Tab-separated table of C-alpha atoms in Angstrom:
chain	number	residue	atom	x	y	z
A	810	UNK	CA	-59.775	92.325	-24.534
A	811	UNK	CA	-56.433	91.460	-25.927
A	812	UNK	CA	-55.609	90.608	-29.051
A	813	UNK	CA	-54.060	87.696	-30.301
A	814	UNK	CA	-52.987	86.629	-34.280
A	815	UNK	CA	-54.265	90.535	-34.530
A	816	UNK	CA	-57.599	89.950	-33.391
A	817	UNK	CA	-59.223	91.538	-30.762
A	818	UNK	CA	-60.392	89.079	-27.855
A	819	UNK	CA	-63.099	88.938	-25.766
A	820	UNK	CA	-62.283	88.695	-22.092
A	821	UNK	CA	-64.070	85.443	-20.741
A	822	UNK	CA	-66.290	85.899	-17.882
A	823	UNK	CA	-66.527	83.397	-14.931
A	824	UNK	CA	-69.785	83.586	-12.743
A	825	UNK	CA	-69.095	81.906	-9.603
A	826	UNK	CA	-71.595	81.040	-7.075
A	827	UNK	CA	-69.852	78.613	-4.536
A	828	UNK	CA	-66.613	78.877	-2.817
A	829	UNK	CA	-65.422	75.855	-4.447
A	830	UNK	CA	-65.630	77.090	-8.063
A	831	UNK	CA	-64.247	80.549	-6.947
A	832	UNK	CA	-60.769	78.496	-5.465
A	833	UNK	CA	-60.950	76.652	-8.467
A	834	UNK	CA	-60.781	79.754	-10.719
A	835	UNK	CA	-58.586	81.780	-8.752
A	836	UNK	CA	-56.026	78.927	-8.679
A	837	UNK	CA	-56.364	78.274	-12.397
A	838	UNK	CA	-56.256	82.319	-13.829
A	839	UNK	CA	-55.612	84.853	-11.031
A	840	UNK	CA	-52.548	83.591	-8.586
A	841	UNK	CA	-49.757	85.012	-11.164
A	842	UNK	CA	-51.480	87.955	-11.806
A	843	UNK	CA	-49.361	91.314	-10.579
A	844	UNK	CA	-52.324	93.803	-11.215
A	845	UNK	CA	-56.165	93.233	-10.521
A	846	UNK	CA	-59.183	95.234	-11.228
A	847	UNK	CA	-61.242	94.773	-8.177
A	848	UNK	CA	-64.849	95.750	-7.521
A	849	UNK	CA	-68.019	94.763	-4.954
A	850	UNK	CA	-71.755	95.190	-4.789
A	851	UNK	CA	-74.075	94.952	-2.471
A	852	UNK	CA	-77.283	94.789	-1.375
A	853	UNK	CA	-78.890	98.545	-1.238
A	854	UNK	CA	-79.684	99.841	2.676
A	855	UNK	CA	-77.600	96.581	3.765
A	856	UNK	CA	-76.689	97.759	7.773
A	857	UNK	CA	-73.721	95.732	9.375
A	858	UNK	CA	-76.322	93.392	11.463
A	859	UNK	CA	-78.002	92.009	8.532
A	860	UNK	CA	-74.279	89.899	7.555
A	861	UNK	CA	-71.209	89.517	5.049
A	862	UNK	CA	-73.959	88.203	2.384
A	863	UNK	CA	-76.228	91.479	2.148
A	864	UNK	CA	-72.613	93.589	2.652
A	865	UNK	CA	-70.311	92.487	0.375
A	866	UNK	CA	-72.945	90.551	-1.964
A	867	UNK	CA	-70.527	90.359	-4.937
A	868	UNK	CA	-66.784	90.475	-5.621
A	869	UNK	CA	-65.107	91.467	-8.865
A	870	UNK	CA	-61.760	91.023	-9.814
A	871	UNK	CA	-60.184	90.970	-13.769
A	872	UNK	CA	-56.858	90.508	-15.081
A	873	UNK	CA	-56.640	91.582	-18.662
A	874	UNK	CA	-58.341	88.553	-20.409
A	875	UNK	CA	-60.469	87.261	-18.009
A	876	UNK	CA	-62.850	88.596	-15.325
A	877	UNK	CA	-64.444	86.663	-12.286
A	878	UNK	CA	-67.460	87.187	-10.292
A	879	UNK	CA	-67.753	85.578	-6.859
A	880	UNK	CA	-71.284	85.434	-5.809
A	881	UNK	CA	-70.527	85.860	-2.170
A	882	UNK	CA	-74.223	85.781	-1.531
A	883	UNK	CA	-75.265	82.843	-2.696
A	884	UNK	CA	-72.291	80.302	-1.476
A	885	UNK	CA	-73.948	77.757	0.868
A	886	UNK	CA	-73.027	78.457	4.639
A	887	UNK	CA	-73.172	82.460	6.391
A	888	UNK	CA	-69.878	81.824	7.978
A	889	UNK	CA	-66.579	83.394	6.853
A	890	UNK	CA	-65.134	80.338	6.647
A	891	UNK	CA	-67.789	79.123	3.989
A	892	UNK	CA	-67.868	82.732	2.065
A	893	UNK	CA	-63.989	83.206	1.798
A	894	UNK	CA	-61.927	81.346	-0.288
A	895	UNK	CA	-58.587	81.043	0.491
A	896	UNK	CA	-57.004	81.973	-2.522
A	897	UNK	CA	-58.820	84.965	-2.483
A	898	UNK	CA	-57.734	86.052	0.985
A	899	UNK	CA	-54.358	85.062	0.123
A	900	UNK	CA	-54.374	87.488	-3.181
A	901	UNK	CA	-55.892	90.848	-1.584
A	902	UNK	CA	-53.560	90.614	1.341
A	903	UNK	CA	-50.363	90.036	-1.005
A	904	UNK	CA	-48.992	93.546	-0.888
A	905	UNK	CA	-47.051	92.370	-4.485
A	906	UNK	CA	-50.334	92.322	-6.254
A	907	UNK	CA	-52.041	96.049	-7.543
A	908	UNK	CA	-55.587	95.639	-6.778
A	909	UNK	CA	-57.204	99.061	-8.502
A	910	UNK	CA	-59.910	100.576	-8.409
A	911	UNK	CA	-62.264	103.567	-7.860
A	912	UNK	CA	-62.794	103.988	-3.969
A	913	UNK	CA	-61.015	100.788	-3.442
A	914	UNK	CA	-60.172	101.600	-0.036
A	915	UNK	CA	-64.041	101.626	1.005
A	916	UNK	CA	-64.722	98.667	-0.602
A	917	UNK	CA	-62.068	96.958	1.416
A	918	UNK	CA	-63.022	98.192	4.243
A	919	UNK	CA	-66.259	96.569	3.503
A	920	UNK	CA	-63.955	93.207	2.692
A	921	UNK	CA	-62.285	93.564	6.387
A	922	UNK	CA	-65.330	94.760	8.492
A	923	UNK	CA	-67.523	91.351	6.703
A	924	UNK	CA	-64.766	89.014	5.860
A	925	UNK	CA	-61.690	89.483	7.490
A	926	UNK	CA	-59.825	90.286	4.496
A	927	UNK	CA	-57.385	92.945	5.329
A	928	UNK	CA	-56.218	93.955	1.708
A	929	UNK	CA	-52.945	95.382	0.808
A	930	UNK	CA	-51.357	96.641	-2.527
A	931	UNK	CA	-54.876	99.068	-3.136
A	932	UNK	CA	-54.033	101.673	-6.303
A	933	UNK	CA	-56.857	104.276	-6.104
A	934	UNK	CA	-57.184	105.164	-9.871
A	935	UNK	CA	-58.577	108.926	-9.332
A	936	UNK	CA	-54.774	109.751	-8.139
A	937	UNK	CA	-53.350	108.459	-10.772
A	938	UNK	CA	-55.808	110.111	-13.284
A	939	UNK	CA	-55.218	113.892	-11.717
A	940	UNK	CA	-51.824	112.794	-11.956
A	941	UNK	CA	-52.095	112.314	-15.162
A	942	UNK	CA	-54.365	114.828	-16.685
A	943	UNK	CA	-52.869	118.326	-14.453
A	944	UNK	CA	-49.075	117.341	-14.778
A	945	UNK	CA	-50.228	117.758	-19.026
A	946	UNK	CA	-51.824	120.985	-18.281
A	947	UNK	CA	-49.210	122.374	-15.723
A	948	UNK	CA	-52.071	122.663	-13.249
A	949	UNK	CA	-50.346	120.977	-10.611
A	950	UNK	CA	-52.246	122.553	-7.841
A	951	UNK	CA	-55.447	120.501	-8.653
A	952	UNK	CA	-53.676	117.321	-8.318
A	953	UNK	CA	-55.357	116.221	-5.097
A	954	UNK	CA	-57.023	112.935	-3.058
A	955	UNK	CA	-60.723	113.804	-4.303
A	956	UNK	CA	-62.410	110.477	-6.059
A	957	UNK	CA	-63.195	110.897	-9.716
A	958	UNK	CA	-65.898	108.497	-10.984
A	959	UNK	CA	-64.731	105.401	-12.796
A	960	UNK	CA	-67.623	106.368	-15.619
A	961	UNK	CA	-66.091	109.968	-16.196
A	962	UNK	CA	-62.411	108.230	-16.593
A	963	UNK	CA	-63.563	105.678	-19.134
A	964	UNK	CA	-65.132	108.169	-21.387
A	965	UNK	CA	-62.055	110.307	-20.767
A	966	UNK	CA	-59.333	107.949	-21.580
A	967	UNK	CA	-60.782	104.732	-22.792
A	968	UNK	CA	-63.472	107.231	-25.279
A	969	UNK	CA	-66.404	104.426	-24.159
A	970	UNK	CA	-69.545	104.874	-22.134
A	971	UNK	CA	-69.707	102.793	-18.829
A	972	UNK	CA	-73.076	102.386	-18.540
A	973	UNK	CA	-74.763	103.084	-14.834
A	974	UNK	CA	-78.578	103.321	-15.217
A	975	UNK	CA	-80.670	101.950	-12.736
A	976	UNK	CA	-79.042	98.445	-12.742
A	977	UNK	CA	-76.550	99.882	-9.905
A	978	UNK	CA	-78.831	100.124	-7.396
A	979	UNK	CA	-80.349	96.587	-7.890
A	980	UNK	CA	-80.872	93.539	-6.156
A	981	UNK	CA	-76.964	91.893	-5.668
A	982	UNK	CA	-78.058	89.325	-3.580
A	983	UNK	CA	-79.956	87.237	-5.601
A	984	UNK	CA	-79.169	85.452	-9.265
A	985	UNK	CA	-77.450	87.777	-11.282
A	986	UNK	CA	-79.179	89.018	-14.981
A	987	UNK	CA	-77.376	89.269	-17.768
A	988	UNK	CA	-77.558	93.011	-17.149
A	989	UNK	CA	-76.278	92.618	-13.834
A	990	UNK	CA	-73.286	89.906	-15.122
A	991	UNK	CA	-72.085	93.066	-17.553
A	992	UNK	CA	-72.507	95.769	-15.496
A	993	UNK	CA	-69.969	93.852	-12.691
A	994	UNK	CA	-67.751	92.413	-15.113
A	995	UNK	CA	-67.266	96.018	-16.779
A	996	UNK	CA	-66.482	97.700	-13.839
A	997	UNK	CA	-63.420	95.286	-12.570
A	998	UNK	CA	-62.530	95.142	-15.963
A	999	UNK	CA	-62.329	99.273	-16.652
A	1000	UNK	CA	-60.392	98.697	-14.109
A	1001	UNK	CA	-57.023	97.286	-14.894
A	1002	UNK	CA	-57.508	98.828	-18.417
A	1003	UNK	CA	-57.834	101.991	-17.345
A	1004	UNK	CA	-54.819	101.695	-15.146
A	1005	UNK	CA	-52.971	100.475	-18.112
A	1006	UNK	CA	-53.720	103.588	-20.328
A	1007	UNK	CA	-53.490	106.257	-17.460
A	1008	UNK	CA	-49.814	104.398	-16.681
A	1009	UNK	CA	-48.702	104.589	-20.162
A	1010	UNK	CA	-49.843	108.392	-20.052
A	1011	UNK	CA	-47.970	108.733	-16.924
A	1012	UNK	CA	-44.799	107.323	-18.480
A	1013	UNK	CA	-44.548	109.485	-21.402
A	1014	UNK	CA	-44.797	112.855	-19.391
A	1015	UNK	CA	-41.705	114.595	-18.922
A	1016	UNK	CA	-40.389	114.852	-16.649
A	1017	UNK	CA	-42.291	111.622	-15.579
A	1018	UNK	CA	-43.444	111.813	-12.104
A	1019	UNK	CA	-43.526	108.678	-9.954
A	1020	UNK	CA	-46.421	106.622	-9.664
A	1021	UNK	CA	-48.665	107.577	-6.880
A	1022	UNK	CA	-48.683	105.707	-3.656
């Protein structure tokens, strides 16, 4: 996390698990924020008939000091009206917020199909990572579309292991472990430090090239 008085930070986690607490949090941390890591999980072999809950069983989002977790599937109620709060809506639609990510557009497709949240401002971080890493090598050629894994670009630019195993393909839509709780909170949060590195990177390459779309 950041540091403050020269001391590195923590970020503080916030485990939400009604719609209530989630407003609550988003009003209190998230609605000034210009640039969100955003992440979901859900329930393995979840088809579309089976509901929002099993489809888009968790939502991640991080700002550099803290990092929520909104427990979509345990909020009481199956409607979207008791699953979405507004505050969230209101941020992933808000084209003036960066919401980044590794295949972020899938996810929010997920968010649209389920919840009705039709997301704007989405940064795919593989773009700006080939940006970033064939404009140094003068292979400009391989700067392409293709997804690069969020694990891969950690070790690459942040120089720490993102952890996997088998807790990805887990249960999301019942109470979180601890495992679980990290796994999540790491992925928003690699996130929007990753973006800050890789635009940093970006910056000091000349000539600079614009960010990516």
């Amino acid at each position: 996390g950041p540091a403050r008085d020269g001391v590195s930070k923590k970020p503080t986690v916030h485990y939400c698990r009604t719609k209530a607490t989630t407003e609550r949090v988003l009003q209190n941390y998230f609605m000034d924020k210009k640039l969100i890591g955003f992440d979901i999980e859900w329930k393995s072999e979840a088809y579309k008939n089976l509901g929002p809950k099993k489809n888009v069983s968790l939502i991640q989002i991080a700002s550099e000091e803290r990092i929520a977790l909104f427990h979509v599937a345990l909020f009481p109620g199956n409607g979207i009206n008791d699953l979405v709060a507004p505050s969230l809506k209101k941020i992933m639609e808000d084209p003036s917020v960066t919401k980044t990510g590794v295949a972020i557009k899938a996810d929010c497709t997920r968010l649209r199909k389920h919840l009705d949240i039709h997301s704007q401002g989405l940064f795919e971080l593989s773009h700006l990572y080939k940006l970033v890493k064939f404009s140094e090598s003068k292979d400009f050629k391989l700067i392409n579309k293709s997804l690069v894994s969020l694990a891969k670009q950690v070790q690459e630019h942040l120089h720490l292991p993102l952890n996997k195993g088998e807790v990805r393909g887990s249960d999301w839509s019942a109470k979180l472990s601890l495992d679980q709780i990290k796994y999540a909170a790491s992925d928003s949060y690699a996130g929007v430090q990753l973006y800050s590195v890789l635009d940093l990177k970006r910056q000091a390459l000349r000539p600079t090239p614009p960010l990516p779309h």
